[in-house]
Amino acid sequence: MPELPDLEIFSRNLEQQLSGKLLKEVIVKNGKKLNVSVKELKSAIEDQKLNQVFRAGKELYFGFENKAVLSIHMMLKGELHLSKQETVPKHAIIELLFKDGTQFCLTDFQGMAKATLNPAADETPDALAPEVDAGFFKKVFAAKKAAVKNVLLDQHVIRGIGNAYADEILWEAGISPFSAANKIPDDKLKDLCKAVRHVLENAVKQISKTHPDIISGEVRDFLKIHSAKKTNSPSGVPILIVKTGARKTYYTEEQEVFN
């Protein structure tokens, strides 16, 4: 699943490619993943100029001149396609056809990716929002007995962090992913806050440097801990892996457990 850094680059590239274009037609291949009727969607955004593409959490937002907004959530296996070909990719969910011939398409072979017209405002802060500081974590974690990694992954607590980056953040902060969130001391919450921003912002830089035109997929080769190809952390400590369901947690014994 693409996480915040991936989606940040996708949004920038789509903004560059699509901003200012007139949407000629929207084609819905899977209406079950819409929050409105196809007719209502067409009425809202067809023949409208796309003003901007931006990211919030794990979603991409397409803002049109008439103030209509279309959000896209790629879910686990969604992919984005941008071309001037008339051939529709397999497993299409929704297509945006622009007047100049540009075709944007969301696909998902699992059929789970979704599009939403004028989504409700989400008060949950983005992981890179200014208010996500040590005080934020202290307030949120105070009532959370769950493992800190699970809390970081909860999109109702903080938006944008997924499995891979949660592992990277907790390793950099020196906090075990199995620590109880409400037992983490204030000084470590400061470390966590710094790690969230540094890891995510650095990832955006790394992806932008090596894959400047990317609009789909995941780039993970620069990660320090969450990597099947690495056996030791940068400091030489063995990387341990615990599997819970379909999710794998990568960590080391350098990380302190708080319980």
C-alpha positions as CSV (number, residue, x, y, z in Angstrom):
1,M,0.0,0.0,0.0
2,P,1.4,3.5,-0.9
3,E,2.1,5.5,2.2
4,L,2.4,9.2,2.8
5,P,5.8,9.8,1.1
6,D,4.7,7.9,-2.0
7,L,1.4,9.7,-2.3
8,E,3.1,13.1,-1.7
9,I,5.2,12.5,-4.8
10,F,2.2,11.2,-6.8
11,S,0.2,14.3,-5.9
12,R,3.0,16.6,-7.0
13,N,3.5,14.9,-10.3
14,L,-0.2,14.6,-11.1
15,E,-0.6,18.3,-10.2
16,Q,2.1,19.2,-12.7
17,Q,0.6,17.0,-15.4
18,L,-3.1,17.7,-14.9
19,S,-3.6,21.1,-13.3
20,G,-5.4,23.5,-15.7
21,K,-6.8,20.8,-17.9
22,L,-10.5,20.6,-18.8
23,L,-12.2,17.3,-17.8
24,K,-14.1,16.1,-20.8
25,E,-15.6,12.9,-19.4
26,V,-15.6,10.7,-16.3
27,I,-16.1,7.0,-16.8
28,V,-17.0,4.8,-13.9
29,K,-16.2,1.1,-14.2
30,N,-17.1,0.1,-10.6
31,G,-19.9,2.2,-9.3
32,K,-20.0,0.2,-6.0
33,K,-16.9,2.2,-4.9
34,L,-18.7,5.6,-5.3
35,N,-20.5,7.5,-2.6
36,V,-22.9,9.1,-5.2
37,S,-24.6,8.0,-8.4
38,V,-22.6,8.0,-11.6
39,K,-25.0,10.7,-12.9
40,E,-24.3,12.9,-9.9
41,L,-20.6,12.5,-10.3
42,K,-20.7,13.4,-14.0
43,S,-22.9,16.4,-13.3
44,A,-20.4,17.6,-10.7
45,I,-17.1,17.4,-12.5
46,E,-17.5,17.0,-16.2
47,D,-16.7,20.1,-18.3
48,Q,-14.9,21.5,-15.3
49,K,-11.2,22.6,-15.1
50,L,-9.0,20.8,-12.7
51,N,-7.4,23.4,-10.4
52,Q,-5.3,21.3,-8.2
53,V,-4.2,17.8,-7.0
54,F,-3.1,17.4,-3.4
55,R,-2.6,14.8,-0.7
56,A,-4.0,14.5,2.8
57,G,-3.3,11.3,4.8
58,K,-3.4,8.4,2.4
59,E,-5.8,10.0,-0.1
60,L,-5.4,12.1,-3.2
61,Y,-7.7,15.0,-3.8
62,F,-8.7,16.5,-7.2
63,G,-10.0,20.0,-6.8
64,F,-12.1,21.5,-9.7
65,E,-12.8,25.1,-10.6
66,N,-16.4,24.8,-9.4
67,K,-15.2,23.8,-5.9
68,A,-16.1,20.1,-6.4
69,V,-13.6,17.7,-5.0
70,L,-12.9,14.1,-6.0
71,S,-10.9,12.0,-3.5
72,I,-9.2,8.8,-4.4
73,H,-8.1,6.1,-1.9
74,M,-5.9,3.4,-3.5
75,M,-6.4,1.0,-0.6
76,L,-4.0,-2.0,-0.6
77,K,-3.4,-2.7,-4.3
78,G,-4.7,0.3,-6.3
79,E,-2.6,1.7,-9.1
80,L,-2.7,5.0,-11.0
81,H,-2.1,5.4,-14.7
82,L,-1.6,8.5,-16.8
83,S,-1.3,8.4,-20.6
84,K,-2.7,9.6,-23.9
85,Q,-3.7,6.1,-25.1
86,E,-7.3,5.1,-25.6
87,T,-6.7,1.6,-24.3
88,V,-8.2,1.2,-20.8
89,P,-6.0,-0.6,-18.3
90,K,-7.4,-3.8,-16.8
91,H,-9.4,-3.7,-13.6
92,A,-10.3,0.0,-14.0
93,I,-12.3,1.6,-11.2
94,I,-12.6,5.1,-12.6
95,E,-11.2,7.1,-15.6
96,L,-10.9,10.8,-16.1
97,L,-10.6,11.8,-19.7
98,F,-9.4,15.3,-20.4
99,K,-10.1,17.5,-23.4
100,D,-6.4,17.4,-24.6
101,G,-6.5,13.6,-24.8
102,T,-4.9,12.9,-21.4
103,Q,-6.3,9.8,-19.7
104,F,-6.0,9.3,-15.9
105,C,-7.2,5.9,-14.5
106,L,-7.4,4.3,-11.1
107,T,-7.2,0.5,-11.2
108,D,-7.4,-2.2,-8.6
109,F,-7.5,-6.0,-9.4
110,Q,-9.0,-6.5,-5.9
111,G,-11.7,-4.0,-6.7
112,M,-11.2,-2.2,-3.3
113,A,-9.9,1.2,-4.4
114,K,-12.5,3.9,-4.2
115,A,-13.4,7.4,-5.3
116,T,-15.5,9.9,-3.3
117,L,-17.2,13.0,-4.4
118,N,-16.9,15.9,-2.0
119,P,-15.7,13.9,1.0
120,A,-16.6,15.1,4.5
121,A,-13.8,17.0,6.3
122,D,-11.5,14.8,8.3
123,E,-10.4,16.4,11.6
124,T,-7.7,13.8,12.1
125,P,-4.3,15.5,11.6
126,D,-2.0,14.5,8.8
127,A,1.3,13.1,10.1
128,L,3.2,16.1,8.7
129,A,0.8,18.7,10.1
130,P,2.3,21.3,12.4
131,E,0.1,20.3,15.3
132,V,1.6,16.8,15.4
133,D,4.2,17.5,18.1
134,A,5.2,15.9,21.4
135,G,2.2,17.4,23.1
136,F,-0.1,15.9,20.5
137,F,1.3,12.4,21.2
138,K,1.2,12.9,25.0
139,K,-2.5,13.8,24.8
140,V,-3.5,11.0,22.3
141,F,-1.4,8.3,23.9
142,A,-2.6,8.9,27.5
143,A,-5.7,6.8,27.0
144,K,-4.2,4.3,24.6
145,K,-3.1,1.0,26.2
146,A,-2.5,-0.6,22.7
147,A,0.9,-1.2,21.2
148,V,2.3,2.0,20.0
149,K,2.7,0.7,16.4
150,N,-1.0,-0.1,16.3
151,V,-1.8,3.5,17.4
152,L,0.5,5.0,14.7
153,L,-1.3,2.9,12.1
154,D,-4.8,4.0,13.3
155,Q,-5.9,6.5,10.6
156,H,-8.4,7.9,13.1
157,V,-5.5,9.0,15.3
158,I,-3.0,10.3,12.8
159,R,-3.2,10.1,9.0
160,G,-0.7,8.9,6.5
161,I,1.6,6.4,8.3
162,G,1.5,2.8,7.2
163,N,3.2,-0.4,8.2
164,A,6.7,0.2,6.7
165,Y,7.1,3.8,7.9
166,A,5.8,3.0,11.4
167,D,8.7,0.5,11.7
168,E,11.2,3.1,10.4
169,I,9.9,5.8,12.7
170,L,9.9,3.6,15.8
171,W,13.4,2.4,15.1
172,E,14.7,5.9,14.7
173,A,12.9,7.0,17.9
174,G,14.4,4.0,19.8
175,I,10.9,2.8,20.9
176,S,9.9,-0.8,20.6
177,P,6.8,-1.3,18.4
178,F,5.4,-3.5,21.2
179,S,5.5,-0.7,23.8
180,A,2.2,0.3,25.4
181,A,1.5,3.8,24.0
182,N,0.4,5.2,27.4
183,K,3.7,4.1,29.1
184,I,6.1,5.9,26.8
185,P,7.8,8.7,28.8
186,D,7.8,12.4,27.7
187,D,11.4,12.4,26.5
188,K,10.7,9.5,24.2
189,L,7.6,11.2,22.9
190,K,9.8,14.1,21.8
191,D,12.1,11.6,20.0
192,L,9.0,10.1,18.4
193,C,7.8,13.4,17.2
194,K,11.2,14.2,15.6
195,A,11.3,10.8,14.0
196,V,7.9,11.1,12.4
197,R,8.8,14.3,10.6
198,H,12.4,13.3,9.8
199,V,11.6,9.8,8.4
200,L,8.7,11.0,6.3
201,E,10.3,14.1,4.9
202,N,13.5,12.2,4.2
203,A,11.5,9.5,2.4
204,V,9.9,12.2,0.2
205,K,13.3,13.5,-0.7
206,Q,14.7,10.0,-1.5
207,I,11.8,9.0,-3.7
208,S,11.8,12.3,-5.5
209,K,15.5,12.0,-6.2
210,T,15.5,8.4,-7.6
211,H,11.9,8.3,-9.1
212,P,11.1,11.9,-9.9
213,D,8.2,11.1,-12.2
214,I,6.5,8.3,-10.3
215,I,2.7,8.3,-9.9
216,S,2.2,4.7,-8.7
217,G,4.0,1.9,-6.9
218,E,6.2,1.9,-3.8
219,V,9.9,2.8,-3.4
220,R,11.4,1.2,-0.3
221,D,15.0,0.4,-1.1
222,F,16.4,3.2,1.1
223,L,14.6,2.1,4.2
224,K,16.9,1.2,7.1
225,I,14.8,-1.5,9.0
226,H,11.7,-2.5,7.1
227,S,13.5,-4.4,4.3
228,A,13.5,-8.1,3.5
229,K,17.0,-7.6,1.9
230,K,18.6,-6.4,5.1
231,T,19.7,-8.5,8.1
232,N,21.1,-5.8,10.3
233,S,20.3,-2.2,11.3
234,P,22.8,0.6,10.3
235,S,24.4,0.1,13.7
236,G,24.9,-3.6,13.1
237,V,22.2,-5.0,15.3
238,P,20.2,-7.9,13.8
239,I,16.8,-7.1,12.4
240,L,14.0,-9.2,13.9
241,I,10.7,-9.9,12.2
242,V,7.3,-10.7,13.8
243,K,4.3,-11.6,11.6
244,T,0.8,-10.8,12.7
245,G,-1.7,-11.9,10.2
246,A,-0.6,-10.4,6.8
247,R,1.5,-7.7,8.5
248,K,5.2,-8.0,9.3
249,T,6.9,-5.9,11.9
250,Y,10.6,-5.2,11.6
251,Y,12.5,-4.1,14.7
252,T,15.7,-4.6,16.7
253,E,16.7,-5.0,20.3
254,E,18.1,-1.4,20.2
255,Q,14.5,-0.3,20.7
256,E,13.4,0.2,24.3
257,V,10.2,-1.5,25.5
258,F,7.8,0.5,27.7
259,N,5.1,-1.5,29.5
